[in-house]
CSV table of C-alpha atoms and ligand atoms in Angstrom, one decimal:
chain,number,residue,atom,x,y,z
A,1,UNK,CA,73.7,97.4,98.9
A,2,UNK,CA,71.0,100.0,98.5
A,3,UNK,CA,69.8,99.8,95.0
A,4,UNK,CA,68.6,102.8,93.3
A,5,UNK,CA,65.4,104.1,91.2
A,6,UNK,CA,66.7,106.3,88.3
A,7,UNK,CA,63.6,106.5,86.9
A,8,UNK,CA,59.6,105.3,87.6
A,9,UNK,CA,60.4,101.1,88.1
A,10,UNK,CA,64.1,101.2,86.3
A,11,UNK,CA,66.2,100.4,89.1
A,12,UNK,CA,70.6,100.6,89.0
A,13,UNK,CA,71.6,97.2,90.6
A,14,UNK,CA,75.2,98.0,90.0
A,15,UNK,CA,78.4,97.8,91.8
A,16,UNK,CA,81.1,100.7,93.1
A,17,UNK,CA,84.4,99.1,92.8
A,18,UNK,CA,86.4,101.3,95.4
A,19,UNK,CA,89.6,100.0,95.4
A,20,UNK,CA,90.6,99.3,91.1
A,21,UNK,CA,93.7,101.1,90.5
A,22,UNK,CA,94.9,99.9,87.5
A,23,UNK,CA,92.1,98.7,84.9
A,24,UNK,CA,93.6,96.9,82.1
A,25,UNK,CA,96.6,98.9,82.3
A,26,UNK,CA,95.1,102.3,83.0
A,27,UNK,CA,95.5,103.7,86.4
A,28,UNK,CA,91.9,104.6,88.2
A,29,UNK,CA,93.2,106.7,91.0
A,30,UNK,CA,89.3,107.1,91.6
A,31,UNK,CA,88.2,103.7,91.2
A,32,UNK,CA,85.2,102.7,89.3
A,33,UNK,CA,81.5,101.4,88.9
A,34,UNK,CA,79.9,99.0,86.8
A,35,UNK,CA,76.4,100.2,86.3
A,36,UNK,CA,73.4,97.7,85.0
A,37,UNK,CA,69.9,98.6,85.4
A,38,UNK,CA,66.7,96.5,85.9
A,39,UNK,CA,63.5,97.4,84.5
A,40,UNK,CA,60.3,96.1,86.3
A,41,UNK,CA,57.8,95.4,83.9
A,42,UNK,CA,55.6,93.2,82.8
A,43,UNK,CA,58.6,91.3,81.3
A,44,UNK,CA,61.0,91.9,83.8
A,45,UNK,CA,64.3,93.1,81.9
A,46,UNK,CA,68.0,93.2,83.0
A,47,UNK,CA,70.1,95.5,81.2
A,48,UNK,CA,73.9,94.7,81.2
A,49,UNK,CA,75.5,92.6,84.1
A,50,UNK,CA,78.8,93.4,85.7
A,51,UNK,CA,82.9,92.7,86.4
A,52,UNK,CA,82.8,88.9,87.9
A,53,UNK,CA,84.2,90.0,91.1
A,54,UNK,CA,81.4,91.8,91.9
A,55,UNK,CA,78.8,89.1,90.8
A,56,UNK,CA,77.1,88.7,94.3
A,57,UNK,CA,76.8,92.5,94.9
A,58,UNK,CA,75.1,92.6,91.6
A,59,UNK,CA,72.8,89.5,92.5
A,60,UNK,CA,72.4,90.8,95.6
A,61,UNK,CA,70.8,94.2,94.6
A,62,UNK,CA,68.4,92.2,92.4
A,63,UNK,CA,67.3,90.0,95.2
A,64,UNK,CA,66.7,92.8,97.4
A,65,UNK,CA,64.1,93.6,94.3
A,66,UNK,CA,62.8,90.6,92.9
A,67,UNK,CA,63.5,87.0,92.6
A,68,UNK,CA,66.3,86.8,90.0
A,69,UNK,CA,64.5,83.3,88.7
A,70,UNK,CA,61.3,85.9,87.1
A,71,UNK,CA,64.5,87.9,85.0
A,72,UNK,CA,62.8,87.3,81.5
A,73,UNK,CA,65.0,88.9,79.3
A,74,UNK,CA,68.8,90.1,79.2
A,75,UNK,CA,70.0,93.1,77.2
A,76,UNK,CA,74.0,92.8,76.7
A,77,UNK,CA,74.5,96.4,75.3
A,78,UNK,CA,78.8,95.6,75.5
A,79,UNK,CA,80.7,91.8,75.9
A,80,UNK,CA,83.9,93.4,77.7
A,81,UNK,CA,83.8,91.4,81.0
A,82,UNK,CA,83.7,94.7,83.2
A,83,UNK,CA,80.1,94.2,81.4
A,84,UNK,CA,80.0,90.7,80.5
A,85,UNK,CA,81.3,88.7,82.5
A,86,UNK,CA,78.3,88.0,85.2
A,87,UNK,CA,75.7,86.9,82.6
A,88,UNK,CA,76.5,82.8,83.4
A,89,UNK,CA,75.6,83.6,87.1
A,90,UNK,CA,72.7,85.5,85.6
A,91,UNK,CA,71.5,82.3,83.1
A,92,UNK,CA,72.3,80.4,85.9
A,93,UNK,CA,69.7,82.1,88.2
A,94,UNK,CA,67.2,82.9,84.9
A,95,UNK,CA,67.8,79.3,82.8
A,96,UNK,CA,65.2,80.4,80.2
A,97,UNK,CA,66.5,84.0,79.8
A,98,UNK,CA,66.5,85.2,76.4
A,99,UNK,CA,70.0,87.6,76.0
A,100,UNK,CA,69.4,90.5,73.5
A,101,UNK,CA,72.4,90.9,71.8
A,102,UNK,CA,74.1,91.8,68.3
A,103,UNK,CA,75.7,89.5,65.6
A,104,UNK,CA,78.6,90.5,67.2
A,105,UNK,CA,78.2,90.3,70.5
A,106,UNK,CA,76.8,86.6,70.2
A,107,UNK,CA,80.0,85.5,68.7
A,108,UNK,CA,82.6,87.3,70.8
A,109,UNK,CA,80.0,85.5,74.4
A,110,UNK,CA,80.4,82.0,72.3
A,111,UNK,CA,84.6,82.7,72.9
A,112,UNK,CA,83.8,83.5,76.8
A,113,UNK,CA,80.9,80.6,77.8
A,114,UNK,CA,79.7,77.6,76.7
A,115,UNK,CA,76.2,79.0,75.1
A,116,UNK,CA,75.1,75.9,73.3
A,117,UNK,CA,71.8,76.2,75.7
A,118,UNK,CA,71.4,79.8,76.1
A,119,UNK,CA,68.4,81.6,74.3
A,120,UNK,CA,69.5,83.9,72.1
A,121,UNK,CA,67.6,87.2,70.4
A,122,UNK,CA,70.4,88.8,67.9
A,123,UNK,CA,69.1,92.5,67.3
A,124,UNK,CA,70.3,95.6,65.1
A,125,UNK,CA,69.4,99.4,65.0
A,126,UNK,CA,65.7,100.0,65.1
A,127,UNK,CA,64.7,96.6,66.6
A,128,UNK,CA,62.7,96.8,69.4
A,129,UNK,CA,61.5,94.7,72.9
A,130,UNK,CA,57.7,95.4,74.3
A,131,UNK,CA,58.4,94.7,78.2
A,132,UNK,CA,54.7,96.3,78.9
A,133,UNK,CA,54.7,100.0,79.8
A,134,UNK,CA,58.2,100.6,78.3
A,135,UNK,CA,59.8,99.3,74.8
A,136,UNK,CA,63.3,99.4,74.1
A,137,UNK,CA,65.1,100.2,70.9
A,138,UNK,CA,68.6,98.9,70.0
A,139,UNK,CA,71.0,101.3,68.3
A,140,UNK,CA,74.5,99.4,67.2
A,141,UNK,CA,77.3,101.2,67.8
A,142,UNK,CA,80.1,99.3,66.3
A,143,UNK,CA,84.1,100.4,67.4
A,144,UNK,CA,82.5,101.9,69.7
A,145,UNK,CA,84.4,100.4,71.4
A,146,UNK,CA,84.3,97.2,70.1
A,147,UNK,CA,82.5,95.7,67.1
A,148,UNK,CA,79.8,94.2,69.1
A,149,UNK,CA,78.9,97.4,71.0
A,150,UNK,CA,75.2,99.1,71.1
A,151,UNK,CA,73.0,101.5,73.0
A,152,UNK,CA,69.5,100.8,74.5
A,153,UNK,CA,66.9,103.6,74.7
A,154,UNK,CA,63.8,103.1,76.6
A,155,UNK,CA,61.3,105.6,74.8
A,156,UNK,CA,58.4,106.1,77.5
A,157,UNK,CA,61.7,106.7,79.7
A,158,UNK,CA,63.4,109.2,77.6
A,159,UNK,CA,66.7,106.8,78.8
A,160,UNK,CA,69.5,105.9,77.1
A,161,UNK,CA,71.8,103.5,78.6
A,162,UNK,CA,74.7,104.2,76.4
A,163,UNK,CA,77.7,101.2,77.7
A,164,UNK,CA,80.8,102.9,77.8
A,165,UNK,CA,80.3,105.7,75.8
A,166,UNK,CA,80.2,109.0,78.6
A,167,UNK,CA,81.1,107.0,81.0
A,168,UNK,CA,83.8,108.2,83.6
A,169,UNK,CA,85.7,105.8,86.1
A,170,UNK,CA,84.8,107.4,89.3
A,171,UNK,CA,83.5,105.3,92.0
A,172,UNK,CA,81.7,107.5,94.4
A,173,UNK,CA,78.3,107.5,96.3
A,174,UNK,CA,76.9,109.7,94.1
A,175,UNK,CA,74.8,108.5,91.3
A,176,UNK,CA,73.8,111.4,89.1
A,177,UNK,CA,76.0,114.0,87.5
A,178,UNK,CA,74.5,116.8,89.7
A,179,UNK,CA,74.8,114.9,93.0
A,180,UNK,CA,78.6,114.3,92.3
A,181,UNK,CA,79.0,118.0,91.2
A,182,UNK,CA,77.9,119.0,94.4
A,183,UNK,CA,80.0,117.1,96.3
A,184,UNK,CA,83.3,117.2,94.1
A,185,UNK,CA,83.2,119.5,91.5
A,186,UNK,CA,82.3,120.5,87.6
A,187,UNK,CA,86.1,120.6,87.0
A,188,UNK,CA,86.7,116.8,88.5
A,189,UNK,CA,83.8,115.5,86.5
A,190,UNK,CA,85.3,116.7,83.3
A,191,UNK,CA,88.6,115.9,83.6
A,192,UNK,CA,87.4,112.4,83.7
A,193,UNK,CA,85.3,112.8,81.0
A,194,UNK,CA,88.6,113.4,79.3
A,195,UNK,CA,90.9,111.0,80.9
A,196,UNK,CA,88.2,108.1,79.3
A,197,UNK,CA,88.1,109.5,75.9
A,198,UNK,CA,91.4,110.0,75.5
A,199,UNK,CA,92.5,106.5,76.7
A,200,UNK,CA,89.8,104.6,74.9
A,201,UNK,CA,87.8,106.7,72.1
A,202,UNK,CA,90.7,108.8,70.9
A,203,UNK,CA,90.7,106.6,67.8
A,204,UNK,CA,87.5,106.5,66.9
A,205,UNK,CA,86.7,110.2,66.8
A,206,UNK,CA,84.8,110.2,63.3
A,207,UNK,CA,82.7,107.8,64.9
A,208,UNK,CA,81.7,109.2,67.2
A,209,UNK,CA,80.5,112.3,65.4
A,210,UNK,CA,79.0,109.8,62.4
A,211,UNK,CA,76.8,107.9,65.4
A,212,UNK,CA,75.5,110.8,67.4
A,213,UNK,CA,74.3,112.3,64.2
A,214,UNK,CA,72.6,108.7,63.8
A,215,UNK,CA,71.4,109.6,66.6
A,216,UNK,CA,70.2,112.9,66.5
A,217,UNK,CA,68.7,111.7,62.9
A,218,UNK,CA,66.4,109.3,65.2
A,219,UNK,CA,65.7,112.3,66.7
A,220,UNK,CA,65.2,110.8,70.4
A,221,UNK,CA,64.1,112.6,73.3
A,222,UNK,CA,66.5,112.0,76.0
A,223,UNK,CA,66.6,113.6,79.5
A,224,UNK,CA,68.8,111.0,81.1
A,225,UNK,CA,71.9,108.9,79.7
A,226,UNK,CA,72.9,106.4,81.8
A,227,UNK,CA,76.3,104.8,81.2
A,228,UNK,CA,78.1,101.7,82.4
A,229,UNK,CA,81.0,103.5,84.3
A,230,UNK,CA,80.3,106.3,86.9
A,231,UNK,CA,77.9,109.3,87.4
A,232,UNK,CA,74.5,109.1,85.4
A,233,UNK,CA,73.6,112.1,83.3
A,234,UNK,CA,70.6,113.7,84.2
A,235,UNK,CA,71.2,117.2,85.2
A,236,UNK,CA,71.6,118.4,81.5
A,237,UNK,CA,72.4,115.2,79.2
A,238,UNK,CA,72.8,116.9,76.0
A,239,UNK,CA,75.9,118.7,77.7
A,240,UNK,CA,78.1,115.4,77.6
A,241,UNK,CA,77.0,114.5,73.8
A,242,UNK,CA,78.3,117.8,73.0
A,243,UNK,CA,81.4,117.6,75.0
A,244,UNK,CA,82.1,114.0,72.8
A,245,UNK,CA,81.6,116.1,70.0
A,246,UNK,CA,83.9,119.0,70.9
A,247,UNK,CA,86.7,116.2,72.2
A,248,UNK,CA,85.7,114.5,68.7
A,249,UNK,CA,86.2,117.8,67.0
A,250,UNK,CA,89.7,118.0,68.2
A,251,UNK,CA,88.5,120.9,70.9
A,252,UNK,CA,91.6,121.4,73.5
A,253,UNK,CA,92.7,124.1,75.6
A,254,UNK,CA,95.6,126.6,74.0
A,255,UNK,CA,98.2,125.2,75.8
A,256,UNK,CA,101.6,123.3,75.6
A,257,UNK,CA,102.6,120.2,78.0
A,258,UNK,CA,106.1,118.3,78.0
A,259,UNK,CA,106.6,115.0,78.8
A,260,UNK,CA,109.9,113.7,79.4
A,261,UNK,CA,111.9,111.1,80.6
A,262,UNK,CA,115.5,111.6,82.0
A,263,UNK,CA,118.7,109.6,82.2
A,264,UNK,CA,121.4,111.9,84.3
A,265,UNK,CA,118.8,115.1,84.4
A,266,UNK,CA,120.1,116.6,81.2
A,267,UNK,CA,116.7,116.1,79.6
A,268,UNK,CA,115.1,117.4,82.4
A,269,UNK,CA,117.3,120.5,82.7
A,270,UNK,CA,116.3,121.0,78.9
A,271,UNK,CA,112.5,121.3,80.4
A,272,UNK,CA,113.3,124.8,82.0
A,273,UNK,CA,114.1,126.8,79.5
A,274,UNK,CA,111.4,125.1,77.2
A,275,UNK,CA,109.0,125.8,80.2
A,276,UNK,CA,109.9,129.6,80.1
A,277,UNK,CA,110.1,130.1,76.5
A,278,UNK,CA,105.8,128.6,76.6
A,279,UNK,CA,104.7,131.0,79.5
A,280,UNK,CA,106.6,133.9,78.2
A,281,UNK,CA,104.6,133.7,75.5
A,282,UNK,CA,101.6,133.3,77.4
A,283,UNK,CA,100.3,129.9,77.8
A,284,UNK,CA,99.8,127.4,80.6
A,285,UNK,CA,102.4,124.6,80.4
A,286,UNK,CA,102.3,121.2,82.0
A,287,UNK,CA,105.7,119.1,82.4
A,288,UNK,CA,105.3,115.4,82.7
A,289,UNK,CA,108.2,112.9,83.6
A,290,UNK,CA,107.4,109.7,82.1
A,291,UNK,CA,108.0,107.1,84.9
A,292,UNK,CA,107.0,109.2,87.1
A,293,UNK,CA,103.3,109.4,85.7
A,294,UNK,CA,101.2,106.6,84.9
A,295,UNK,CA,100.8,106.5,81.1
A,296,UNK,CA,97.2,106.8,81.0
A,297,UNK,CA,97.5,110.1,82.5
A,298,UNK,CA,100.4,111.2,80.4
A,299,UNK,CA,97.9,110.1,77.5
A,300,UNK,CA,95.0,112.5,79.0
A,301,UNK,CA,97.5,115.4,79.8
A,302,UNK,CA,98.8,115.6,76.0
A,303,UNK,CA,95.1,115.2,74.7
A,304,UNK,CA,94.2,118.2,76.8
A,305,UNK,CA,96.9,120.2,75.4
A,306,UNK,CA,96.9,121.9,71.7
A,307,UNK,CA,101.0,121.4,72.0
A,308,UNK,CA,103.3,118.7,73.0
A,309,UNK,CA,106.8,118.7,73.4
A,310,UNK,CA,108.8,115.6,73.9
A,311,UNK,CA,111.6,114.7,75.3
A,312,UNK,CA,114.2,112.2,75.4
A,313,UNK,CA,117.7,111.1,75.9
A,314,UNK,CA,119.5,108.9,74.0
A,315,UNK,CA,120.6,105.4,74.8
A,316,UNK,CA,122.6,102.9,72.3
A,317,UNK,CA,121.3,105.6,69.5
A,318,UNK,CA,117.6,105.1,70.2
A,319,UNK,CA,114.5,106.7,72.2
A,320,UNK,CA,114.7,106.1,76.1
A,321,UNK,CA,112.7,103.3,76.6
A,322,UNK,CA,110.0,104.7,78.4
A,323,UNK,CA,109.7,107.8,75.8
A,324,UNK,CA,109.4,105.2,73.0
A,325,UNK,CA,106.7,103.0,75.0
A,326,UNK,CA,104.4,106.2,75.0
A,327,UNK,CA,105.3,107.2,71.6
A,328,UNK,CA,104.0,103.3,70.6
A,329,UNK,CA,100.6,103.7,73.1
A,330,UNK,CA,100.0,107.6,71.5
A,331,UNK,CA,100.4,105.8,67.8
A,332,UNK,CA,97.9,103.5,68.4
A,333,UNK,CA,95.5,106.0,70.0
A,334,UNK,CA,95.7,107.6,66.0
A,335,UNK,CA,95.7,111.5,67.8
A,336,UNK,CA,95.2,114.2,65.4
A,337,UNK,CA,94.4,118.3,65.8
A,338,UNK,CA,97.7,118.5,67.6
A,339,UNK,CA,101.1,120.0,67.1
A,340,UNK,CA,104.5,117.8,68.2
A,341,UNK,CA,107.7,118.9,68.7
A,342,UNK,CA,111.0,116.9,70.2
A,343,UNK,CA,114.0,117.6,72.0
A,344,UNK,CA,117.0,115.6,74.1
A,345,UNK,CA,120.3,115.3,75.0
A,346,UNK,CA,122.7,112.8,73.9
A,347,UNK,CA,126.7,111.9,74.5
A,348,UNK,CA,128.2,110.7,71.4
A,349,UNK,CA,126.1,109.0,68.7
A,350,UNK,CA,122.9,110.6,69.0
A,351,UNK,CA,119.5,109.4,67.6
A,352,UNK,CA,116.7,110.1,69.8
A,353,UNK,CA,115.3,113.3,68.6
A,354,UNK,CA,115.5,111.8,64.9
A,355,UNK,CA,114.1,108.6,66.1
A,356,UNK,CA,111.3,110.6,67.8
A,357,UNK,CA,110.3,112.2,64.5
A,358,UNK,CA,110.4,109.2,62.7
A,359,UNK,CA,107.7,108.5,65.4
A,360,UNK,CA,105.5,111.4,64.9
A,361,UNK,CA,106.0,111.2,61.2
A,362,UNK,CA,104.0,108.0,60.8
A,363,UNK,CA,101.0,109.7,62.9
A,364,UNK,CA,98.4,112.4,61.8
A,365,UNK,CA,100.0,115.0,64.0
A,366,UNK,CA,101.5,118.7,62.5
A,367,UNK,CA,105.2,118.4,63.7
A,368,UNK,CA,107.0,121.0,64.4
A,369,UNK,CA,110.5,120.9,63.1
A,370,UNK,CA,113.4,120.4,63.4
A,371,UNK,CA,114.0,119.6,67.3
A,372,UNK,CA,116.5,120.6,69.2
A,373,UNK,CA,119.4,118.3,71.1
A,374,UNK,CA,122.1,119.1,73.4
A,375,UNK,CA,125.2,116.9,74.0
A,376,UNK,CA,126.1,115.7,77.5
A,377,UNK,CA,124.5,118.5,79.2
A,378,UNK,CA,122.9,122.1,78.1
A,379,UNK,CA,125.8,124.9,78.8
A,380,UNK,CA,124.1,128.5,79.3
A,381,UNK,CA,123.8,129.0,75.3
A,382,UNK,CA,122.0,125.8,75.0
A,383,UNK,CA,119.7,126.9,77.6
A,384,UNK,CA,119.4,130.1,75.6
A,385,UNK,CA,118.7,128.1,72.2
A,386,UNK,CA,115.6,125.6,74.4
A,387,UNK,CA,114.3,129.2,75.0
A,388,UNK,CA,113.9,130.5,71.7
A,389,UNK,CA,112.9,126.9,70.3
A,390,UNK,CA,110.1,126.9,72.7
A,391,UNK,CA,109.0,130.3,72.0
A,392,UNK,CA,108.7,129.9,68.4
A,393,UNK,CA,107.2,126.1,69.5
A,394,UNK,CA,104.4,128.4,71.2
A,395,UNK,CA,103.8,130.7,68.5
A,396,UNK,CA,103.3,128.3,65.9
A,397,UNK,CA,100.6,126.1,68.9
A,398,UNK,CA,99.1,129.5,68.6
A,399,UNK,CA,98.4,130.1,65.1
A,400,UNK,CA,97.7,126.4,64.1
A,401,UNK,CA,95.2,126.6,67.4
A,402,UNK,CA,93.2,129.4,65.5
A,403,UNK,CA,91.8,126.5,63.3
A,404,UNK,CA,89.7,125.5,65.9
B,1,FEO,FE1,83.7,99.2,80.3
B,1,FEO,FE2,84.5,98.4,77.0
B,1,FEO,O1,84.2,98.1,78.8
C-alpha cells in the first residue's frame, strides 16, 4: 500500500476496506476506510490504529515509513474497534509506547486488552504533547459518539483529526474531498455526509452544536480535518462544520418521503394516491418499502425529508413487523424538526395506524393527525380520501417547514 503525505511529515497509513457491506448493522453499499495518521517527528507519533482485519495493511504502511519499534507515542482519539482494535499489534511492535488517551477511553481498552503493562497518558481538553516541530492538543468530545471520544489538533499543522465526526463511509482511491469530487460528485459526497449523521449523530444534535462552539471558542485555525472514515477535508473544511451544524439545526430539504411495508399490496396501493396528493402540491416525494431497503437507508431517506408518512398494515392488531422494527431504530435515533403522519389498511380488528401513533407520540416529532386506514383494500373513494389526506399532509410540511 502506498501511504500518503497529507501534510509536511504527517503521513495516512490507513486502510480502504473495499468490500464491508454491512457495518454493525448498517449497509455500506460503498464500503469504507479506516484512516490513522503518523506524524514524523522528533517523537515519532501514531494517531489512531485501525479495524483488526486490516492490522497488517496498517503495519505495513508504517514499515514502508519507519521501523514501527521507534513509534514513541499513541494517540487513541476513539476505542470503537474500527479504531481500536489494532493497538495490541501496535504495543506489541512499540512495548514502551505511551497511549494518549481519556479517562474514558482507558477504562472502556481495560474491557478490550489486558493493559496491566501498557503505558498510559490520560489527557483532557487543553492538554497538550511536544513531538518537536508540531504539538498536539486534545479536545474531549464526549457522546460524540461515545463517552470516551476526542479530537486531536496539531497547531503548526492547522489539522484536526476529528475520529468519526465528518467522516463518510466511502472507500475510494481518493483521499481528499476535492479529489473524490472530481471523480464522483458534490452530490455523492453529501449524501454520505448525511447517511452517517443520520444513522449515528442523529441523537446527539445539541452536541454537536455545544462542541463546535467549544471549538470555535478555541478559536483554531484549521485548513484540513481529517476524519477516521473516508475523504479528508481540505478543499474548504469549514464547509462540513457548517453542514453538521445545518443537519444539527434540523436543516432538510421541503419534501415528503413514505415508507411502507405491505402485506397483500393494499398498503402499497394506499402509496399512490398519497404520492399524488404530495407532488400536486408541489414537492418531491420519495416512497420506501421497508424490506425492500436496508434500514440504514430508510433512516437517511426520512432524515432528508421535512415530512414522513408511514405506512403499515395490520397483523393480529399490531404494526407489521418490519414498520414497527423501524419505528423502534427512528426512536432511539431521538429525531426531531420533522412532521409524521400514518396510514394502513387492515381487515377486521385494526390497530396499526393507532399503534403507529402511540409510536410517534413518545418521540419529539410534530404528528400530523389523525391518519388515515382503509379496510381490506382502498375502493376508488378511499383512493380519493389518501389524496386529500396527503394534500393537506403537504400543506401542513409546508407551513411547519417555514420555521427553518
Ligand atoms: Fe468509526 Fe465510532 O467508530
Amino acid at each position: 500500500m502506498k501511504t500518503l503525505e497529507i501534510k509536511p511529515d504527517i503521513f495516512w497509513v490507513g486502510a480502504i476496506d473495499w468490500s464491508v457491506r454491512d457495518f454493525h448493522g448498517y449497509v455500506t453499499p460503498n464500503g469504507t476506510t479506516y484512516n490513522n495518521y503518523l506524524l514524523m517527528d522528533e517523537q515519532i507519533t501514531l494517531v489512531d490504529t485501525v479495524k483488526y482485519d486490516f492490522e497488517k495493511v496498517m503495519t505495513d504502511n508504517i514499515i514502508s515509513i519507519v521501523d514501527p519499534s521507534k513509534i514513541k507515542n499513541l494517540v487513541i482519539n476513539h476505542i470503537e474497534p474500527d479504531h481500536a482494535s489494532g493497538i495490541a499489534r501496535i504495543v506489541s511492535l512499540s512495548p514502551d509506547i505511551t497511549i494518549y488517551i481519556t479517562a474514558k477511553g482507558k477504562k472502556g481498552l481495560d474491557r478490550h486488552f489486558d493493559t496491566s503493562n501498557w503505558n498510559f497518558k490520560i489527557v483532557k481538553t487543553g492538554d497538550t504533547l511536544n513531538t518537536g516541530k508540531y504539538s498536539l492538543m486534545f479536545i474531549e468530545t464526549p457522546m460524540l459518539h461515545w463517552p470516551d471520544s476526542m479530537m486531536t489538533y496539531i497547531k503548526e499543522a492547522k489539522l484536526l483529526i476529528s475520529q468519526d465526526a465528518f467522516g463518510q463511509h466511502i472507500a475510494t482511491s481518493s483521499r481528499f474531498d476535492d479529489e473524490y469530487i472530481e471523480s464522483a460528485s458534490q452530490a455523492e459526497l453529501d449524501d454520505s455526509v448525511i447517511d452517517y449523521y443520520a444513522n449515528i449523530l442523529m441523537p446527539f444534535g445539541q452536541l454537536i452544536k455545544t462542541k463546535i462552539a467549544d471549538i470555535q471558542k478555541l478559536g483554531l485555525d484549521i485548513d484540513m480535518i481529517a476524519p477516521d472514515h473516508g475523504l479528508i477535508w481540505r478543499k474548504n473544511p469549514g464547509s462540513i462544520i457548517q453542514k453538521y451544524l445545518d443537519l444539527a439545526n434540523g436543516k432538510s430539504s421541503l419534501s415528503v418521503c413514505i415508507i411502507f411495508d405491505t402485506m397483500w399490496h393494499s398498503t402499497e396501493l394506499m402509496t399512490i394516491p398519497l404520492m399524488h396528493g404530495i407532488k400536486d402540491e408541489g414537492m418531491d416525494c420519495k416512497v420506501i418499502k421497508l424490506r425492500a431497503t436496508p434500514m440504514s437507508v430508510a433512516i437517511k431517506e426520512f432524515w432528508k425529508s421535512r415530512g414522513c408518512l408511514i405506512g403499515s398494515p395490520t397483523l393480529n392488531n399490531l404494526l407489521y413487523p418490519s414498520v414497527a422494527e423501524f419505528l423502534t431504530h427512528l426512536r432511539g435515533l431521538r429525531p426531531e424538526n420533522r412532521i409524521i403522519g400514518a396510514f394502513g389498511s387492515y381487515g377486521w380488528g385494526g390497530g396499526a395506524v393507532r399503534e403507529a401513533y402511540e409510536a410517534f407520540n413518545k418521540m419529539k416529532l410534530e404528528v400530523f393527525e389523525p391518519g388515515i386506514q382503509v379496510l381490506y383494500k382502498p375502493s376508488i373513494e378511499d383512493e380519493t380520501k389518501c389524496y386529500d389526506f396527503a394534500r393537506d399532509f403537504a400543506r401542513k410540511v409546508k407551513e411547519y417547514h417555514k420555521q427553518f
